[in-house]
CSV table of C-alpha atoms in Angstrom, one decimal:
chain,number,residue,atom,x,y,z
Y,13,MET,CA,0.0,0.0,0.0
Y,14,PRO,CA,1.7,3.3,-1.0
Y,15,ASP,CA,2.3,6.0,1.5
Y,16,LEU,CA,-0.1,8.9,1.7
Y,17,PRO,CA,1.1,12.1,0.0
Y,18,ASP,CA,2.6,15.0,2.1
Y,19,ILE,CA,-0.2,17.2,3.4
Y,20,SER,CA,1.7,20.4,2.7
Y,21,SER,CA,2.0,19.6,-1.0
Y,22,MET,CA,-1.6,18.6,-1.6
Y,23,LYS,CA,-4.1,20.6,-3.5
Y,24,LEU,CA,-7.3,22.0,-1.9
Y,25,SER,CA,-9.5,19.5,-3.8
Y,26,GLU,CA,-7.3,16.6,-2.6
Y,27,LEU,CA,-7.5,17.9,1.0
Y,28,LYS,CA,-11.3,18.0,0.7
Y,29,SER,CA,-11.5,14.6,-0.8
Y,30,GLU,CA,-9.4,12.9,1.9
Y,31,LEU,CA,-11.3,14.7,4.7
Y,32,LYS,CA,-14.5,13.5,3.1
Y,33,SER,CA,-13.2,9.9,3.2
Y,34,TYR,CA,-12.7,10.3,6.9
Y,35,GLY,CA,-16.3,11.5,7.3
Y,36,ILE,CA,-15.3,15.0,8.1
Y,37,ASP,CA,-17.4,17.9,6.9
Y,38,SER,CA,-15.1,20.7,5.5
Y,39,SER,CA,-17.9,23.0,4.2
Y,40,THR,CA,-17.3,25.4,7.0
Y,41,PHE,CA,-13.5,25.7,6.4
Y,42,ALA,CA,-12.3,29.0,4.8
Y,43,GLU,CA,-8.5,28.9,5.0
Y,44,LYS,CA,-6.3,26.2,3.6
Y,45,SER,CA,-4.6,25.9,7.0
Y,46,GLU,CA,-7.9,24.7,8.5
Y,47,PHE,CA,-8.0,21.9,5.9
Y,48,THR,CA,-4.4,20.8,6.6
Y,49,THR,CA,-4.8,20.9,10.3
Y,50,ALA,CA,-8.0,18.9,10.2
Y,51,LEU,CA,-6.4,16.3,7.9
Y,52,GLN,CA,-3.3,16.0,10.0
Y,53,ASN,CA,-5.4,15.4,13.1
Y,54,ALA,CA,-7.5,12.8,11.2
Y,55,ARG,CA,-4.5,10.9,10.0
Y,56,SER,CA,-3.1,10.8,13.5
Y,57,THR,CA,-6.2,9.9,15.5
Y,58,MET,CA,-8.5,8.1,13.1
Y,59,PRO,CA,-8.2,4.7,11.3
Y,60,ARG,CA,-7.4,5.0,7.7
Y,61,PRO,CA,-10.5,4.8,5.4
Y,62,THR,CA,-11.0,1.7,3.3
Y,63,THR,CA,-12.0,3.7,0.2
Y,64,THR,CA,-9.3,4.3,-2.4
Y,65,TYR,CA,-7.7,7.8,-2.7
Y,66,ARG,CA,-8.2,8.7,-6.4
Y,67,GLU,CA,-6.8,12.2,-6.0
Y,68,VAL,CA,-4.6,11.6,-2.9
Y,69,GLU,CA,-2.8,8.5,-3.8
Y,70,GLN,CA,-0.6,8.0,-6.9
Y,71,PRO,CA,-2.0,5.5,-9.4
Y,72,LYS,CA,-0.3,2.1,-9.2
Y,73,PRO,CA,2.1,1.0,-12.0
Y,74,GLU,CA,0.6,-1.3,-14.5
Y,75,ARG,CA,3.1,-4.0,-13.7
Y,76,GLU,CA,2.1,-4.1,-10.1
Y,77,GLU,CA,-1.6,-4.3,-11.1
Y,78,LYS,CA,-0.8,-7.3,-13.3
Y,79,LYS,CA,1.3,-8.9,-10.6
Y,80,SER,CA,-1.4,-8.4,-8.0
Y,81,SER,CA,-4.0,-10.0,-10.4
Y,82,PHE,CA,-1.9,-13.2,-10.6
Y,83,SER,CA,-1.1,-13.3,-6.9
Y,84,LYS,CA,-3.1,-15.7,-4.8
Y,85,GLU,CA,-4.0,-14.9,-1.3
Y,86,PRO,CA,-5.6,-17.3,1.2
Y,87,SER,CA,-9.3,-16.8,1.7
Y,88,SER,CA,-8.7,-16.4,5.4
Y,89,SER,CA,-6.6,-13.4,4.7
Y,90,SER,CA,-9.3,-11.8,2.5
Y,91,SER,CA,-11.9,-12.4,5.2
Y,92,GLN,CA,-9.7,-10.9,7.9
Y,93,ARG,CA,-9.1,-7.8,5.7
Y,94,SER,CA,-12.9,-7.4,5.0
Y,95,SER,CA,-13.7,-7.7,8.7
Y,96,GLY,CA,-11.0,-5.1,9.4
Y,97,ASN,CA,-12.5,-2.8,6.8
Y,98,SER,CA,-16.0,-3.3,8.4
Y,99,SER,CA,-14.7,-2.5,11.9
Y,100,SER,CA,-12.9,0.6,10.5
Y,101,SER,CA,-16.1,1.7,8.8
Y,102,SER,CA,-18.1,1.3,11.9
Y,103,ARG,CA,-15.6,3.5,13.9
Y,104,ARG,CA,-15.8,6.2,11.3
Y,105,PRO,CA,-17.8,9.2,12.7
Y,106,ALA,CA,-21.0,10.2,11.0
Y,107,PRO,CA,-20.9,13.6,9.3
Y,108,PRO,CA,-22.7,16.4,11.2
Y,109,THR,CA,-26.3,17.1,10.3
Y,110,PRO,CA,-26.7,20.5,8.6
Y,111,ALA,CA,-28.9,23.0,10.4
Y,112,PRO,CA,-32.4,23.4,8.8
Y,113,ALA,CA,-31.7,27.0,7.7
Y,114,ALA,CA,-34.6,27.2,5.3
Y,115,ALA,CA,-37.1,26.0,7.9
Y,116,THR,CA,-35.8,28.6,10.4
Y,117,ALA,CA,-36.0,31.4,7.9
Y,118,SER,CA,-39.6,30.4,7.0
Y,119,THR,CA,-40.6,30.4,10.7
Y,120,ASN,CA,-39.1,33.8,11.3
Y,121,HIS,CA,-41.0,35.2,8.3
Y,122,VAL,CA,-44.3,33.8,9.6
Y,123,ASN,CA,-43.6,35.3,13.1
Y,124,ILE,CA,-42.8,38.7,11.7
Y,125,LYS,CA,-46.0,38.6,9.5
Y,126,LYS,CA,-48.0,37.6,12.5
Y,127,LEU,CA,-46.6,40.4,14.7
Y,128,THR,CA,-47.4,42.9,11.9
Y,129,ALA,CA,-51.0,41.7,11.6
Y,130,MET,CA,-51.5,42.0,15.4
Y,131,ARG,CA,-50.7,45.7,15.1
Y,132,SER,CA,-52.7,46.3,12.0
Y,133,PRO,CA,-56.3,47.6,12.7
Y,134,VAL,CA,-59.4,47.3,10.6
Y,135,THR,CA,-60.6,50.8,9.8
Y,136,ALA,CA,-64.1,52.1,9.1
Y,137,PHE,CA,-64.6,55.5,7.6
Y,138,GLN,CA,-67.7,57.3,6.4
Y,139,GLN,CA,-68.3,60.9,5.2
Y,140,ILE,CA,-71.7,62.5,6.0
Y,141,LYS,CA,-72.8,64.7,3.1
Y,142,GLU,CA,-75.6,67.2,2.6
Y,143,HIS,CA,-77.8,66.6,-0.4
Y,144,PRO,CA,-78.1,67.8,-3.1
Y,145,SER,CA,-75.2,70.1,-2.4
Y,146,GLN,CA,-72.8,67.3,-1.6
Y,147,ASN,CA,-71.2,69.4,1.1
Y,148,ILE,CA,-69.4,67.3,3.8
Y,149,ILE,CA,-71.0,68.0,7.2
Y,150,GLY,CA,-69.3,65.4,9.2
Y,151,GLU,CA,-67.5,62.0,9.3
Y,152,ARG,CA,-67.3,58.8,11.2
Y,153,ASN,CA,-63.9,57.2,11.6
Y,154,SER,CA,-63.0,54.2,13.8
Y,155,SER,CA,-60.2,51.5,14.0
Y,156,PHE,CA,-60.2,48.1,15.6
Y,157,LEU,CA,-57.2,45.9,16.4
Y,158,PRO,CA,-57.3,42.1,16.2
Y,159,GLY,CA,-59.0,40.7,19.3
Y,160,SER,CA,-61.4,43.6,19.8
Y,161,PRO,CA,-65.2,43.8,19.2
Y,162,PHE,CA,-66.3,45.6,16.1
Y,163,SER,CA,-69.1,48.2,16.2
Y,164,PHE,CA,-70.0,51.0,13.7
Y,165,SER,CA,-73.0,53.2,13.0
Y,166,LEU,CA,-73.8,53.7,9.4
Y,167,HIS,CA,-75.5,56.9,8.5
Y,168,GLY,CA,-78.5,56.3,6.3
Y,169,SER,CA,-78.5,57.6,2.7
Y,170,VAL,CA,-79.9,57.0,-0.7
Y,171,GLN,CA,-76.6,57.7,-2.4
Y,172,GLU,CA,-74.2,54.8,-2.9
Y,173,SER,CA,-71.3,57.2,-2.8
Y,174,ASP,CA,-72.1,57.8,0.9
Y,175,SER,CA,-71.2,54.3,1.9
Y,176,ALA,CA,-68.7,53.6,4.6
Y,177,ILE,CA,-65.3,52.2,3.5
Y,178,ILE,CA,-64.0,49.2,5.6
Y,179,ARG,CA,-60.3,48.3,5.1
Y,180,ILE,CA,-59.1,45.0,6.3
Y,181,PRO,CA,-55.3,44.5,6.4
Y,182,ASP,CA,-53.4,41.3,5.5
Y,183,GLY,CA,-53.6,38.6,8.1
Y,184,VAL,CA,-56.7,40.0,9.7
Y,185,CYS,CA,-60.4,39.0,9.5
Y,186,LEU,CA,-63.6,41.0,10.1
Y,187,LYS,CA,-66.7,39.1,11.1
Y,188,ILE,CA,-70.1,40.9,11.2
Y,189,ASN,CA,-72.7,39.0,13.2
Y,190,CYS,CA,-75.5,41.5,14.0
Y,191,ALA,CA,-77.2,44.6,12.7
Y,192,SER,CA,-79.8,46.8,14.4
Y,193,VAL,CA,-81.8,50.0,14.2
Y,194,SER,CA,-83.0,52.3,16.9
Y,195,ARG,CA,-86.7,51.7,17.5
Y,196,LYS,CA,-87.4,55.4,18.2
Y,197,GLU,CA,-85.6,56.6,15.1
Y,198,MET,CA,-87.3,54.0,13.0
Y,199,ASP,CA,-90.8,54.8,14.3
Y,200,GLU,CA,-90.3,58.5,13.5
Y,201,TYR,CA,-88.9,57.7,10.1
Y,202,LEU,CA,-91.9,55.5,9.2
Y,203,LYS,CA,-94.3,58.3,9.9
Y,204,GLN,CA,-93.2,59.9,6.7
Y,205,LYS,CA,-95.4,59.2,3.7
Y,206,GLY,CA,-94.0,56.6,1.4
Y,207,SER,CA,-91.3,55.4,3.8
Y,208,ILE,CA,-90.7,51.6,3.8
Y,209,GLY,CA,-87.6,51.0,5.9
Y,210,VAL,CA,-83.9,50.7,5.6
Y,211,SER,CA,-81.5,48.0,4.2
Y,212,LEU,CA,-77.9,47.1,5.0
Y,213,ARG,CA,-76.0,46.7,1.7
Y,214,LEU,CA,-72.5,45.5,0.9
Y,215,SER,CA,-70.1,45.7,-2.0
Y,216,SER,CA,-66.6,44.3,-2.5
Y,217,GLU,CA,-63.6,44.7,-4.8
Y,218,GLU,CA,-64.7,41.5,-6.6
Y,219,ASN,CA,-68.4,42.7,-7.0
Y,220,PRO,CA,-68.8,46.5,-6.7
Y,221,GLU,CA,-72.6,46.3,-6.9
Y,222,MET,CA,-74.4,47.3,-3.7
Y,223,LEU,CA,-76.5,44.2,-2.7
Y,224,PRO,CA,-78.8,44.0,0.4
Y,225,ILE,CA,-77.9,41.5,3.1
Y,226,TRP,CA,-80.7,42.6,5.5
Y,227,THR,CA,-83.7,44.8,5.2
Y,228,PHE,CA,-85.9,46.3,7.9
Y,229,ALA,CA,-89.4,46.8,6.4
Y,230,ARG,CA,-92.4,48.4,7.9
Y,231,ASP,CA,-94.8,45.5,7.4
Y,232,ARG,CA,-92.5,42.5,7.3
Y,233,SER,CA,-89.9,42.9,10.1
Y,234,SER,CA,-90.9,41.6,13.5
Y,235,GLY,CA,-87.9,43.1,15.4
Y,236,TYR,CA,-85.4,45.9,15.2
Y,237,THR,CA,-82.3,43.6,15.4
Y,238,MET,CA,-81.0,41.0,13.0
Y,239,SER,CA,-78.5,38.4,14.3
Y,240,GLY,CA,-76.7,35.5,12.7
Y,241,LEU,CA,-75.5,37.5,9.6
Y,242,GLY,CA,-72.3,35.4,9.6
Y,243,LEU,CA,-70.4,37.8,7.3
Y,244,ARG,CA,-66.6,37.1,7.5
Y,245,VAL,CA,-64.0,38.9,5.3
Y,246,CYS,CA,-60.3,38.4,5.5
Y,247,GLY,CA,-57.7,40.8,4.3
Y,248,PRO,CA,-56.1,42.3,2.5
Y,249,ARG,CA,-59.5,43.5,1.3
Y,250,THR,CA,-61.7,46.6,1.1
Y,251,VAL,CA,-65.5,46.4,1.4
Y,252,ARG,CA,-68.2,49.1,1.5
Y,253,LEU,CA,-71.3,49.1,3.8
Y,254,LEU,CA,-74.3,51.3,3.2
Y,255,ALA,CA,-77.5,51.9,5.2
Y,256,PHE,CA,-79.8,52.5,2.3
Y,257,MET,CA,-83.0,54.4,3.0
Y,258,GLU,CA,-86.0,52.7,1.3
Y,259,MET,CA,-88.1,55.7,0.2
Y,260,GLY,CA,-89.3,58.5,2.5
Y,261,PHE,CA,-86.0,60.3,2.4
Y,262,ARG,CA,-87.3,63.4,0.8
Y,263,SER,CA,-87.5,65.3,4.1
Y,264,GLY,CA,-83.8,64.6,4.8
Y,265,GLN,CA,-84.5,62.4,7.8
Y,266,SER,CA,-82.5,59.2,8.0
Y,267,VAL,CA,-81.9,56.3,10.3
Y,268,ASP,CA,-78.6,54.8,11.4
Y,269,VAL,CA,-77.9,51.1,11.0
Y,270,HIS,CA,-75.6,49.7,13.7
Y,271,VAL,CA,-73.4,46.8,12.8
Y,272,PHE,CA,-71.6,44.5,15.4
Y,273,GLY,CA,-69.0,41.8,15.1
Y,274,SER,CA,-65.4,41.1,15.9
Y,275,VAL,CA,-61.8,41.4,14.6
Y,276,SER,CA,-59.4,38.5,14.7
Y,277,LEU,CA,-56.2,37.2,13.2
Y,278,ASN,CA,-56.5,35.0,10.1
Y,279,LYS,CA,-55.1,31.7,11.5
Y,280,ASP,CA,-55.0,30.2,8.0
Y,281,ALA,CA,-52.4,32.8,7.0
Y,282,PHE,CA,-49.9,31.6,9.6
Y,283,ASP,CA,-50.1,27.8,9.3
């Protein structure tokens, strides 16, 4: 068996190859001195690997190969060599397991996204306008962080442009469960000739048409509160809510529609 080459004269690729044969991970080495020190220590303290050194050892002369092919060795010698090789392989240390860097980076990204969502409120904004002049005479503006109850009073109007704008940030969900009207306000409103009631209407980015999800009507509604709406919207999304006055708005009198629900994190976004 030829002697191993001198470490100081070996190329970097040869150093890496021999270290790998000892089961040593050299991916963290930066300087050549680290490779040479590690290999010197491996040769001194560890059994020589049974694999051939294609880059480290010099190729055998052709004559020796022919000679070895005709030489006959006892089977007992071969079995002893193979058993020795097996014991050497069993003593070889396993290469270190690389750290799951990708999984750690992904977890950190999710945690940052979750913290951002926890600090991002749902906002509700509505301008109150005078008609037909369109002059702004007031506004309603509220914000709700995840974990808080949601409540907002929609000023009644017959103009879709008077709807309230509800902005829901990424990672956050808004759930609207209930809507109600004040009994006193509604009774006064219904005294007007031709008045029917008020409806809660909704539009979204996907469907900008204002569609009713609940209507309080003079002759058909048995109560002033509607529960179990079950409206859930997750961000990032912008929706519009409108308390639409069903006739009888000529005198300028309107009724507020109060909506109630809750704001929470979107758990599906952080799984």
